[in-house]
PDB file of C-alpha atoms in Angstrom:
ATOM      1  CA  ASP A   1     121.452  47.074 109.267  1.00 77.00           C
ATOM      2  CA  GLY A   2     120.247  48.081 112.763  1.00 81.00           C
ATOM      3  CA  PHE A   3     119.814  45.670 115.875  1.00 88.00           C
ATOM      4  CA  LEU A   4     116.741  46.086 117.790  1.00 93.00           C
ATOM      5  CA  ARG A   5     115.972  44.441 121.234  1.00 92.00           C
ATOM      6  CA  GLY A   6     112.383  43.690 120.033  1.00 93.00           C
ATOM      7  CA  GLN A   7     109.590  45.758 121.890  1.00 93.00           C
ATOM      8  CA  SER A   8     112.378  47.143 124.156  1.00 93.00           C
ATOM      9  CA  LEU A   9     114.184  48.657 121.177  1.00 93.00           C
ATOM     10  CA  TYR A  10     117.487  49.999 122.670  1.00 90.00           C
ATOM     11  CA  THR A  11     116.751  49.883 126.276  1.00 85.00           C
ATOM     12  CA  PHE A  12     115.638  47.493 129.151  1.00 81.00           C
ATOM     13  CA  GLU A  13     111.952  48.709 129.177  1.00 86.00           C
ATOM     14  CA  LEU A  14     108.983  47.565 126.888  1.00 91.00           C
ATOM     15  CA  PHE A  15     107.701  50.377 124.698  1.00 95.00           C
ATOM     16  CA  PRO A  16     104.196  50.905 123.369  1.00 96.00           C
ATOM     17  CA  ASP A  17     103.294  49.863 119.866  1.00 97.00           C
ATOM     18  CA  ASP A  18     103.161  53.510 118.612  1.00 96.00           C
ATOM     19  CA  ILE A  19     106.530  54.204 119.740  1.00 97.00           C
ATOM     20  CA  VAL A  20     107.977  51.050 117.983  1.00 96.00           C
ATOM     21  CA  GLY A  21     106.267  52.147 114.848  1.00 96.00           C
ATOM     22  CA  LEU A  22     107.719  55.628 115.142  1.00 97.00           C
ATOM     23  CA  ASN A  23     111.131  54.220 115.537  1.00 96.00           C
ATOM     24  CA  ALA A  24     110.609  52.023 112.297  1.00 97.00           C
ATOM     25  CA  ARG A  25     109.674  55.189 110.419  1.00 97.00           C
ATOM     26  CA  VAL A  26     112.593  57.281 111.546  1.00 97.00           C
ATOM     27  CA  LEU A  27     115.022  54.532 110.772  1.00 96.00           C
ATOM     28  CA  ALA A  28     113.612  54.010 107.164  1.00 96.00           C
ATOM     29  CA  ARG A  29     113.686  57.706 106.772  1.00 96.00           C
ATOM     30  CA  ASN A  30     117.373  57.776 107.777  1.00 96.00           C
ATOM     31  CA  GLY A  31     118.030  55.299 105.059  1.00 95.00           C
ATOM     32  CA  LEU A  32     118.138  51.749 106.820  1.00 95.00           C
ATOM     33  CA  LYS A  33     117.402  48.933 104.400  1.00 96.00           C
ATOM     34  CA  SER A  34     117.191  46.245 107.069  1.00 96.00           C
ATOM     35  CA  VAL A  35     116.871  45.493 110.700  1.00 96.00           C
ATOM     36  CA  THR A  36     117.643  42.577 112.899  1.00 96.00           C
ATOM     37  CA  VAL A  37     115.310  42.032 115.812  1.00 97.00           C
ATOM     38  CA  TYR A  38     115.498  39.621 118.857  1.00 96.00           C
ATOM     39  CA  ASP A  39     113.863  39.339 122.167  1.00 95.00           C
ATOM     40  CA  ALA A  40     116.013  38.738 125.261  1.00 91.00           C
ATOM     41  CA  ILE A  41     113.772  36.293 126.726  1.00 92.00           C
ATOM     42  CA  ASN A  42     112.884  34.593 123.408  1.00 95.00           C
ATOM     43  CA  ASP A  43     109.064  35.375 123.716  1.00 95.00           C
ATOM     44  CA  THR A  44     108.297  36.000 120.169  1.00 96.00           C
ATOM     45  CA  ARG A  45     105.138  38.049 121.063  1.00 95.00           C
ATOM     46  CA  ASN A  46     107.595  40.811 121.575  1.00 95.00           C
ATOM     47  CA  LEU A  47     108.633  40.668 118.045  1.00 97.00           C
ATOM     48  CA  LYS A  48     105.246  40.882 116.399  1.00 97.00           C
ATOM     49  CA  VAL A  49     105.059  44.835 116.297  1.00 97.00           C
ATOM     50  CA  PRO A  50     108.718  45.451 115.555  1.00 97.00           C
ATOM     51  CA  ILE A  51     108.617  42.871 112.523  1.00 97.00           C
ATOM     52  CA  SER A  52     105.261  44.275 111.221  1.00 97.00           C
ATOM     53  CA  THR A  53     106.223  48.045 111.589  1.00 97.00           C
ATOM     54  CA  ALA A  54     109.662  47.567 109.860  1.00 97.00           C
ATOM     55  CA  LYS A  55     107.997  45.703 106.914  1.00 97.00           C
ATOM     56  CA  ALA A  56     105.445  48.330 106.572  1.00 97.00           C
ATOM     57  CA  GLU A  57     108.260  50.882 106.180  1.00 97.00           C
ATOM     58  CA  GLY A  58     109.739  48.888 103.401  1.00 96.00           C
ATOM     59  CA  MET A  59     112.730  47.462 105.435  1.00 97.00           C
ATOM     60  CA  ALA A  60     113.667  43.796 105.239  1.00 97.00           C
ATOM     61  CA  VAL A  61     113.594  42.011 108.785  1.00 97.00           C
ATOM     62  CA  SER A  62     115.884  39.415 110.128  1.00 97.00           C
ATOM     63  CA  ALA A  63     114.658  37.860 113.335  1.00 98.00           C
ATOM     64  CA  VAL A  64     116.922  35.946 115.497  1.00 98.00           C
ATOM     65  CA  THR A  65     116.347  33.619 118.608  1.00 97.00           C
ATOM     66  CA  VAL A  66     118.911  33.711 121.356  1.00 96.00           C
ATOM     67  CA  PHE A  67     120.894  30.821 122.237  1.00 96.00           C
ATOM     68  CA  THR A  68     121.723  29.547 125.874  1.00 95.00           C
ATOM     69  CA  VAL A  69     122.439  26.164 127.516  1.00 95.00           C
ATOM     70  CA  SER A  70     119.903  24.823 130.016  1.00 94.00           C
ATOM     71  CA  PRO A  71     117.727  21.835 130.337  1.00 94.00           C
ATOM     72  CA  VAL A  72     114.876  23.641 128.881  1.00 94.00           C
ATOM     73  CA  HIS A  73     116.536  25.310 125.900  1.00 96.00           C
ATOM     74  CA  THR A  74     116.451  22.232 123.484  1.00 97.00           C
ATOM     75  CA  ASP A  75     116.801  21.900 119.745  1.00 98.00           C
ATOM     76  CA  GLU A  76     112.896  21.777 119.491  1.00 97.00           C
ATOM     77  CA  TYR A  77     112.634  24.897 121.599  1.00 97.00           C
ATOM     78  CA  TYR A  78     114.711  26.761 119.066  1.00 98.00           C
ATOM     79  CA  ALA A  79     112.953  25.116 116.150  1.00 98.00           C
ATOM     80  CA  GLU A  80     109.598  26.410 117.492  1.00 98.00           C
ATOM     81  CA  ARG A  81     110.900  29.824 117.938  1.00 98.00           C
ATOM     82  CA  ILE A  82     112.046  29.881 114.337  1.00 98.00           C
ATOM     83  CA  ARG A  83     108.674  28.682 113.094  1.00 98.00           C
ATOM     84  CA  GLU A  84     106.940  31.403 115.134  1.00 98.00           C
ATOM     85  CA  MET A  85     109.282  34.192 113.631  1.00 98.00           C
ATOM     86  CA  VAL A  86     108.578  32.751 110.015  1.00 98.00           C
ATOM     87  CA  ALA A  87     104.725  32.841 110.832  1.00 98.00           C
ATOM     88  CA  LEU A  88     105.379  36.649 111.900  1.00 97.00           C
ATOM     89  CA  GLY A  89     106.703  37.472 108.408  1.00 97.00           C
ATOM     90  CA  ALA A  90     110.592  37.663 109.001  1.00 97.00           C
ATOM     91  CA  ASP A  91     112.508  37.668 105.737  1.00 98.00           C
ATOM     92  CA  ARG A  92     115.356  35.977 107.295  1.00 98.00           C
ATOM     93  CA  VAL A  93     115.683  33.972 110.417  1.00 98.00           C
ATOM     94  CA  GLY A  94     118.788  32.926 112.672  1.00 97.00           C
ATOM     95  CA  VAL A  95     120.367  32.078 115.926  1.00 98.00           C
ATOM     96  CA  LYS A  96     122.173  34.724 118.095  1.00 96.00           C
ATOM     97  CA  ASP A  97     124.791  33.304 120.541  1.00 95.00           C
ATOM     98  CA  PRO A  98     125.983  36.484 122.659  1.00 90.00           C
ATOM     99  CA  THR A  99     128.234  34.561 124.936  1.00 91.00           C
ATOM    100  CA  GLY A 100     129.632  31.973 122.645  1.00 93.00           C
ATOM    101  CA  LEU A 101     128.078  29.093 124.271  1.00 95.00           C
ATOM    102  CA  LEU A 102     127.595  27.037 121.155  1.00 96.00           C
ATOM    103  CA  THR A 103     129.717  23.961 120.525  1.00 96.00           C
ATOM    104  CA  PRO A 104     130.407  22.119 117.296  1.00 97.00           C
ATOM    105  CA  GLU A 105     128.539  19.009 118.798  1.00 97.00           C
ATOM    106  CA  ARG A 106     125.636  21.035 119.615  1.00 97.00           C
ATOM    107  CA  GLY A 107     125.707  22.651 116.311  1.00 98.00           C
ATOM    108  CA  ARG A 108     125.528  19.323 114.559  1.00 98.00           C
ATOM    109  CA  THR A 109     122.068  18.543 115.952  1.00 98.00           C
ATOM    110  CA  LEU A 110     120.682  22.169 116.372  1.00 98.00           C
ATOM    111  CA  PHE A 111     121.637  23.537 113.054  1.00 98.00           C
ATOM    112  CA  PRO A 112     119.893  21.196 110.821  1.00 98.00           C
ATOM    113  CA  THR A 113     116.834  21.429 113.030  1.00 98.00           C
ATOM    114  CA  VAL A 114     116.724  25.100 112.622  1.00 98.00           C
ATOM    115  CA  MET A 115     117.178  24.782 108.780  1.00 98.00           C
ATOM    116  CA  ALA A 116     114.240  22.557 108.574  1.00 98.00           C
ATOM    117  CA  ALA A 117     112.022  24.964 110.792  1.00 98.00           C
ATOM    118  CA  ALA A 118     113.100  27.866 108.595  1.00 98.00           C
ATOM    119  CA  GLY A 119     111.577  26.372 105.416  1.00 96.00           C
ATOM    120  CA  ASP A 120     112.450  28.781 102.609  1.00 96.00           C
ATOM    121  CA  ARG A 121     113.683  31.598 104.679  1.00 97.00           C
ATOM    122  CA  PRO A 122     117.530  32.197 104.596  1.00 98.00           C
ATOM    123  CA  VAL A 123     119.325  31.442 107.940  1.00 98.00           C
ATOM    124  CA  GLU A 124     122.092  33.198 109.761  1.00 97.00           C
ATOM    125  CA  LEU A 125     124.335  32.823 112.713  1.00 98.00           C
ATOM    126  CA  HIS A 126     125.803  35.414 115.172  1.00 96.00           C
ATOM    127  CA  SER A 127     128.058  33.762 117.665  1.00 95.00           C
ATOM    128  CA  HIS A 128     130.888  35.366 119.897  1.00 93.00           C
ATOM    129  CA  CYS A 129     134.455  33.841 120.427  1.00 93.00           C
ATOM    130  CA  GLN A 130     134.331  33.826 124.173  1.00 91.00           C
ATOM    131  CA  SER A 131     134.703  29.937 124.453  1.00 91.00           C
ATOM    132  CA  SER A 132     137.158  30.047 121.540  1.00 92.00           C
ATOM    133  CA  LEU A 133     134.985  27.609 119.698  1.00 95.00           C
ATOM    134  CA  ALA A 134     132.815  29.912 117.264  1.00 95.00           C
ATOM    135  CA  PRO A 135     135.170  29.351 114.043  1.00 96.00           C
ATOM    136  CA  GLU A 136     134.603  25.640 114.527  1.00 96.00           C
ATOM    137  CA  VAL A 137     130.895  26.319 115.001  1.00 97.00           C
ATOM    138  CA  TYR A 138     130.624  28.442 112.017  1.00 98.00           C
ATOM    139  CA  THR A 139     132.205  25.545 109.920  1.00 97.00           C
ATOM    140  CA  GLU A 140     129.253  23.419 111.248  1.00 98.00           C
ATOM    141  CA  ALA A 141     126.672  26.147 110.171  1.00 98.00           C
ATOM    142  CA  ILE A 142     128.236  26.367 106.855  1.00 97.00           C
ATOM    143  CA  LEU A 143     128.004  22.489 106.371  1.00 97.00           C
ATOM    144  CA  ALA A 144     124.392  22.507 107.539  1.00 97.00           C
ATOM    145  CA  GLY A 145     123.632  25.240 104.739  1.00 96.00           C
ATOM    146  CA  PHE A 146     123.402  28.418 106.683  1.00 97.00           C
ATOM    147  CA  HIS A 147     123.346  31.452 104.169  1.00 96.00           C
ATOM    148  CA  PHE A 148     125.004  34.197 106.243  1.00 96.00           C
ATOM    149  CA  VAL A 149     127.505  34.156 109.413  1.00 97.00           C
ATOM    150  CA  HIS A 150     128.343  37.360 111.204  1.00 96.00           C
ATOM    151  CA  THR A 151     132.074  38.251 111.298  1.00 96.00           C
ATOM    152  CA  ALA A 152     134.619  41.015 112.092  1.00 96.00           C
ATOM    153  CA  VAL A 153     137.829  42.119 110.489  1.00 96.00           C
ATOM    154  CA  ARG A 154     140.763  40.590 112.109  1.00 95.00           C
ATOM    155  CA  PRO A 155     141.983  43.409 114.261  1.00 95.00           C
ATOM    156  CA  LEU A 156     138.334  43.673 115.880  1.00 95.00           C
ATOM    157  CA  ALA A 157     137.718  39.969 115.992  1.00 94.00           C
ATOM    158  CA  ASN A 158     138.135  37.014 118.457  1.00 93.00           C
ATOM    159  CA  GLY A 159     138.086  37.394 122.182  1.00 89.00           C
ATOM    160  CA  ALA A 160     134.550  38.512 123.229  1.00 87.00           C
ATOM    161  CA  SER A 161     133.949  39.503 119.623  1.00 91.00           C
ATOM    162  CA  LEU A 162     132.973  37.680 116.459  1.00 95.00           C
ATOM    163  CA  PRO A 163     135.265  35.335 114.290  1.00 96.00           C
ATOM    164  CA  ALA A 164     137.646  36.857 111.928  1.00 96.00           C
ATOM    165  CA  VAL A 165     136.097  37.313 108.315  1.00 97.00           C
ATOM    166  CA  GLU A 166     139.522  36.241 106.938  1.00 95.00           C
ATOM    167  CA  ASP A 167     139.370  32.942 108.744  1.00 95.00           C
ATOM    168  CA  ILE A 168     135.762  32.210 108.049  1.00 97.00           C
ATOM    169  CA  VAL A 169     136.393  32.899 104.239  1.00 96.00           C
ATOM    170  CA  GLU A 170     139.119  30.317 104.305  1.00 95.00           C
ATOM    171  CA  ARG A 171     137.118  27.755 106.196  1.00 95.00           C
ATOM    172  CA  ALA A 172     134.247  28.262 103.552  1.00 96.00           C
ATOM    173  CA  ALA A 173     136.729  27.776 100.730  1.00 95.00           C
ATOM    174  CA  ARG A 174     138.004  24.634 101.983  1.00 95.00           C
ATOM    175  CA  LEU A 175     134.498  23.336 102.247  1.00 94.00           C
ATOM    176  CA  GLY A 176     133.966  24.419  98.507  1.00 95.00           C
ATOM    177  CA  VAL A 177     131.678  27.263  99.449  1.00 94.00           C
ATOM    178  CA  ALA A 178     132.224  30.608  97.644  1.00 92.00           C
ATOM    179  CA  THR A 179     131.480  33.779  99.791  1.00 93.00           C
ATOM    180  CA  GLY A 180     131.740  36.287  96.948  1.00 91.00           C
ATOM    181  CA  LEU A 181     133.420  38.680  99.287  1.00 93.00           C
ATOM    182  CA  ASP A 182     135.890  41.515  97.934  1.00 94.00           C
ATOM    183  CA  LEU A 183     138.828  40.204  99.908  1.00 93.00           C
ATOM    184  CA  GLU A 184     140.848  43.410  98.774  1.00 95.00           C
ATOM    185  CA  ALA A 185     138.194  45.622 100.488  1.00 96.00           C
ATOM    186  CA  VAL A 186     138.427  43.348 103.530  1.00 95.00           C
ATOM    187  CA  ALA A 187     142.149  43.546 103.611  1.00 96.00           C
ATOM    188  CA  GLN A 188     141.766  47.465 103.256  1.00 96.00           C
ATOM    189  CA  ALA A 189     139.472  47.635 106.190  1.00 96.00           C
ATOM    190  CA  SER A 190     141.691  45.402 108.496  1.00 96.00           C
ATOM    191  CA  GLY A 191     144.538  47.519 107.592  1.00 96.00           C
ATOM    192  CA  TYR A 192     142.702  50.772 108.509  1.00 97.00           C
ATOM    193  CA  PHE A 193     142.042  49.201 112.051  1.00 96.00           C
ATOM    194  CA  ASP A 194     145.449  47.854 112.368  1.00 95.00           C
ATOM    195  CA  TRP A 195     146.623  51.497 111.911  1.00 96.00           C
ATOM    196  CA  LEU A 196     144.036  52.682 114.391  1.00 95.00           C
ATOM    197  CA  CYS A 197     145.247  50.119 116.987  1.00 94.00           C
ATOM    198  CA  LEU A 198     148.714  51.346 116.561  1.00 94.00           C
ATOM    199  CA  ARG A 199     147.905  55.035 116.548  1.00 96.00           C
ATOM    200  CA  GLU A 200     145.739  54.883 119.514  1.00 95.00           C
ATOM    201  CA  ASP A 201     147.609  52.171 121.592  1.00 93.00           C
ATOM    202  CA  LYS A 202     144.495  49.908 121.530  1.00 91.00           C
ATOM    203  CA  PRO A 203     144.613  45.977 121.652  1.00 90.00           C
ATOM    204  CA  ARG A 204     143.834  43.922 118.722  1.00 91.00           C
ATOM    205  CA  GLY A 205     141.562  41.087 119.005  1.00 89.00           C
ATOM    206  CA  CYS A 206     143.201  37.951 120.207  1.00 90.00           C
ATOM    207  CA  VAL A 207     141.889  34.210 120.403  1.00 89.00           C
ATOM    208  CA  ALA A 208     140.382  33.521 123.805  1.00 87.00           C
ATOM    209  CA  ALA A 209     141.658  30.398 125.957  1.00 86.00           C
ATOM    210  CA  TYR A 210     138.904  27.891 126.605  1.00 86.00           C
ATOM    211  CA  ASP A 211     137.295  28.368 129.882  1.00 82.00           C
ATOM    212  CA  PRO A 212     134.836  25.473 130.882  1.00 86.00           C
ATOM    213  CA  ALA A 213     133.421  27.667 133.712  1.00 84.00           C
ATOM    214  CA  LEU A 214     131.779  29.842 131.037  1.00 87.00           C
ATOM    215  CA  TYR A 215     129.077  27.051 130.616  1.00 88.00           C
ATOM    216  CA  SER A 216     128.227  27.385 134.250  1.00 85.00           C
ATOM    217  CA  HIS A 217     128.066  30.997 134.881  1.00 88.00           C
ATOM    218  CA  GLN A 218     127.369  32.030 131.207  1.00 89.00           C
ATOM    219  CA  VAL A 219     128.139  35.873 131.924  1.00 86.00           C
ATOM    220  CA  PRO A 220     129.332  37.569 128.646  1.00 79.00           C
ATOM    221  CA  GLY A 221     132.962  38.663 128.775  1.00 70.00           C
ATOM    222  CA  GLY A 222     132.473  42.384 128.467  1.00 71.00           C
ATOM    223  CA  MET A 223     130.192  42.145 131.702  1.00 81.00           C
ATOM    224  CA  ILE A 224     132.817  40.122 133.599  1.00 79.00           C
ATOM    225  CA  SER A 225     135.422  42.715 132.884  1.00 75.00           C
ATOM    226  CA  ASN A 226     133.186  45.355 134.161  1.00 82.00           C
ATOM    227  CA  LEU A 227     132.154  43.616 137.185  1.00 86.00           C
ATOM    228  CA  LYS A 228     135.825  42.788 138.105  1.00 84.00           C
ATOM    229  CA  SER A 229     136.729  46.466 137.828  1.00 85.00           C
ATOM    230  CA  GLN A 230     133.771  47.381 140.052  1.00 88.00           C
ATOM    231  CA  LEU A 231     134.609  44.918 142.535  1.00 89.00           C
ATOM    232  CA  GLU A 232     138.242  45.830 142.522  1.00 90.00           C
ATOM    233  CA  THR A 233     137.129  49.623 143.221  1.00 89.00           C
ATOM    234  CA  MET A 234     135.213  48.436 146.286  1.00 88.00           C
ATOM    235  CA  GLN A 235     138.396  46.281 147.240  1.00 89.00           C
ATOM    236  CA  MET A 236     136.263  43.064 146.595  1.00 88.00           C
ATOM    237  CA  GLY A 237     137.981  41.694 143.550  1.00 89.00           C
ATOM    238  CA  HIS A 238     138.897  38.445 145.266  1.00 92.00           C
ATOM    239  CA  ARG A 239     135.181  37.531 145.565  1.00 91.00           C
ATOM    240  CA  LEU A 240     134.600  37.498 141.766  1.00 91.00           C
ATOM    241  CA  PRO A 241     134.918  33.563 141.597  1.00 91.00           C
ATOM    242  CA  GLU A 242     132.426  33.305 144.568  1.00 94.00           C
ATOM    243  CA  ILE A 243     129.979  35.706 142.733  1.00 94.00           C
ATOM    244  CA  LEU A 244     130.214  33.680 139.406  1.00 92.00           C
ATOM    245  CA  VAL A 245     129.267  30.497 141.341  1.00 94.00           C
ATOM    246  CA  GLU A 246     126.251  32.380 142.775  1.00 96.00           C
ATOM    247  CA  VAL A 247     125.342  33.607 139.244  1.00 95.00           C
ATOM    248  CA  ALA A 248     124.805  30.012 138.112  1.00 94.00           C
ATOM    249  CA  ARG A 249     122.674  29.418 141.104  1.00 95.00           C
ATOM    250  CA  VAL A 250     120.516  32.375 140.732  1.00 96.00           C
ATOM    251  CA  ARG A 251     119.912  31.612 137.062  1.00 94.00           C
ATOM    252  CA  GLU A 252     118.836  28.309 137.976  1.00 94.00           C
ATOM    253  CA  ASP A 253     116.373  29.710 140.509  1.00 96.00           C
ATOM    254  CA  LEU A 254     114.902  32.134 138.056  1.00 95.00           C
ATOM    255  CA  GLY A 255     114.184  29.499 135.482  1.00 93.00           C
ATOM    256  CA  TYR A 256     117.174  29.943 133.243  1.00 93.00           C
ATOM    257  CA  PRO A 257     116.986  33.396 131.868  1.00 93.00           C
ATOM    258  CA  ILE A 258     119.456  34.079 128.997  1.00 91.00           C
ATOM    259  CA  LEU A 259     122.362  35.994 130.011  1.00 89.00           C
ATOM    260  CA  VAL A 260     121.994  38.810 127.574  1.00 86.00           C
ATOM    261  CA  SER A 261     120.783  42.297 128.422  1.00 82.00           C
ATOM    262  CA  PRO A 262     118.873  43.239 130.504  1.00 86.00           C
ATOM    263  CA  PHE A 263     118.705  39.660 132.142  1.00 90.00           C
ATOM    264  CA  ALA A 264     122.549  39.366 132.509  1.00 89.00           C
ATOM    265  CA  GLN A 265     122.464  42.596 134.600  1.00 90.00           C
ATOM    266  CA  TYR A 266     119.513  41.480 136.688  1.00 93.00           C
ATOM    267  CA  VAL A 267     121.170  37.978 137.456  1.00 95.00           C
ATOM    268  CA  VAL A 268     124.485  39.347 138.215  1.00 93.00           C
ATOM    269  CA  THR A 269     123.166  42.108 140.418  1.00 94.00           C
ATOM    270  CA  GLN A 270     121.147  39.602 142.459  1.00 96.00           C
ATOM    271  CA  ALA A 271     124.094  37.346 142.764  1.00 96.00           C
ATOM    272  CA  VAL A 272     126.439  40.079 144.029  1.00 95.00           C
ATOM    273  CA  LEU A 273     123.726  41.200 146.660  1.00 95.00           C
ATOM    274  CA  ASN A 274     123.453  37.563 147.754  1.00 97.00           C
ATOM    275  CA  VAL A 275     127.241  37.171 148.253  1.00 95.00           C
ATOM    276  CA  VAL A 276     127.808  40.616 149.744  1.00 93.00           C
ATOM    277  CA  GLN A 277     124.928  40.562 152.191  1.00 94.00           C
ATOM    278  CA  GLY A 278     125.584  37.072 153.292  1.00 93.00           C
ATOM    279  CA  GLU A 279     122.038  35.919 152.960  1.00 95.00           C
ATOM    280  CA  ARG A 280     120.392  34.948 149.654  1.00 96.00           C
ATOM    281  CA  TYR A 281     117.610  37.033 148.373  1.00 97.00           C
ATOM    282  CA  ARG A 282     117.624  39.319 151.375  1.00 97.00           C
ATOM    283  CA  THR A 283     117.220  42.007 148.833  1.00 97.00           C
ATOM    284  CA  ILE A 284     115.554  41.443 145.579  1.00 97.00           C
ATOM    285  CA  PRO A 285     115.678  44.315 142.975  1.00 96.00           C
ATOM    286  CA  ASP A 286     112.451  45.294 141.474  1.00 96.00           C
ATOM    287  CA  GLU A 287     113.548  44.224 138.126  1.00 94.00           C
ATOM    288  CA  VAL A 288     114.004  40.682 139.294  1.00 96.00           C
ATOM    289  CA  ARG A 289     110.563  40.741 140.794  1.00 96.00           C
ATOM    290  CA  LYS A 290     109.148  41.945 137.471  1.00 94.00           C
ATOM    291  CA  TYR A 291     111.030  39.441 135.556  1.00 94.00           C
ATOM    292  CA  ALA A 292     109.611  36.562 137.843  1.00 93.00           C
ATOM    293  CA  MET A 293     106.013  38.018 137.538  1.00 94.00           C
ATOM    294  CA  GLY A 294     106.385  37.760 133.666  1.00 92.00           C
ATOM    295  CA  TYR A 295     106.461  41.323 133.030  1.00 92.00           C
ATOM    296  CA  TYR A 296     109.138  41.105 130.314  1.00 91.00           C
ATOM    297  CA  GLY A 297     107.478  38.096 128.738  1.00 91.00           C
ATOM    298  CA  ARG A 298     106.857  34.263 128.938  1.00 90.00           C
ATOM    299  CA  LEU A 299     109.656  32.483 130.901  1.00 88.00           C
ATOM    300  CA  ALA A 300     111.349  29.392 129.199  1.00 87.00           C
TER     301      ALA A 300
END
């Protein structure tokens, strides 16, 4: 399976339709049987060509809507995005939660709404563990009837990654749901990465501590670590909390973009400039101007 950022494919820019079609032909020729597509701004118009060209090349298509928390991203908002993706011919639909913002409480209202909107299409969930709540969220998805949930083998799971497949299999079993997974093969894969972590002196995935500030700034974990490193290089590491507060303000100013690439980079860059220069919006990057003008798609 391949992940495509809609009309942007693998980058931050929108590509012409013929390039998107060429990409689909190359993927199919290289043996891919399915692709997952999403649009970082949830403008489903940016999924029309990626879906149609992939299906024309004989690949199955899973289309997912990107989750965030804001006053405008309601359960009905997501249901409408799901209905639009069904209308475009997606074989499967789902919810992608790149920052791990979903909570079990939100899942209890959102997931049945998504299931109803999906009709006869299989539904999947992709959620990261940054808030530590993803395993509980997956339990709610299973109870709601979701057909697939995305996981990682234990050495590579948790933290900013996906829930551990071993944990989710146990949860499903307690709910009376058979996964059909080959647990011996899963154990072999986990063992290999355990050995690799040991050989290369790499950290294993560990459960993150719950951080309520995540729901304010919403910056993905990998991006926070990069930002912290860059600020420390400039001897400005002490200003990270101030910048994260500004991130939340900028995001509100810009109409609640989802903090997934490329908009996470745009919002954080603007917040850093606002803080470092001591004047909000003294400098505005071209990408932020283009976002506000609707270049990337319809704003929520």
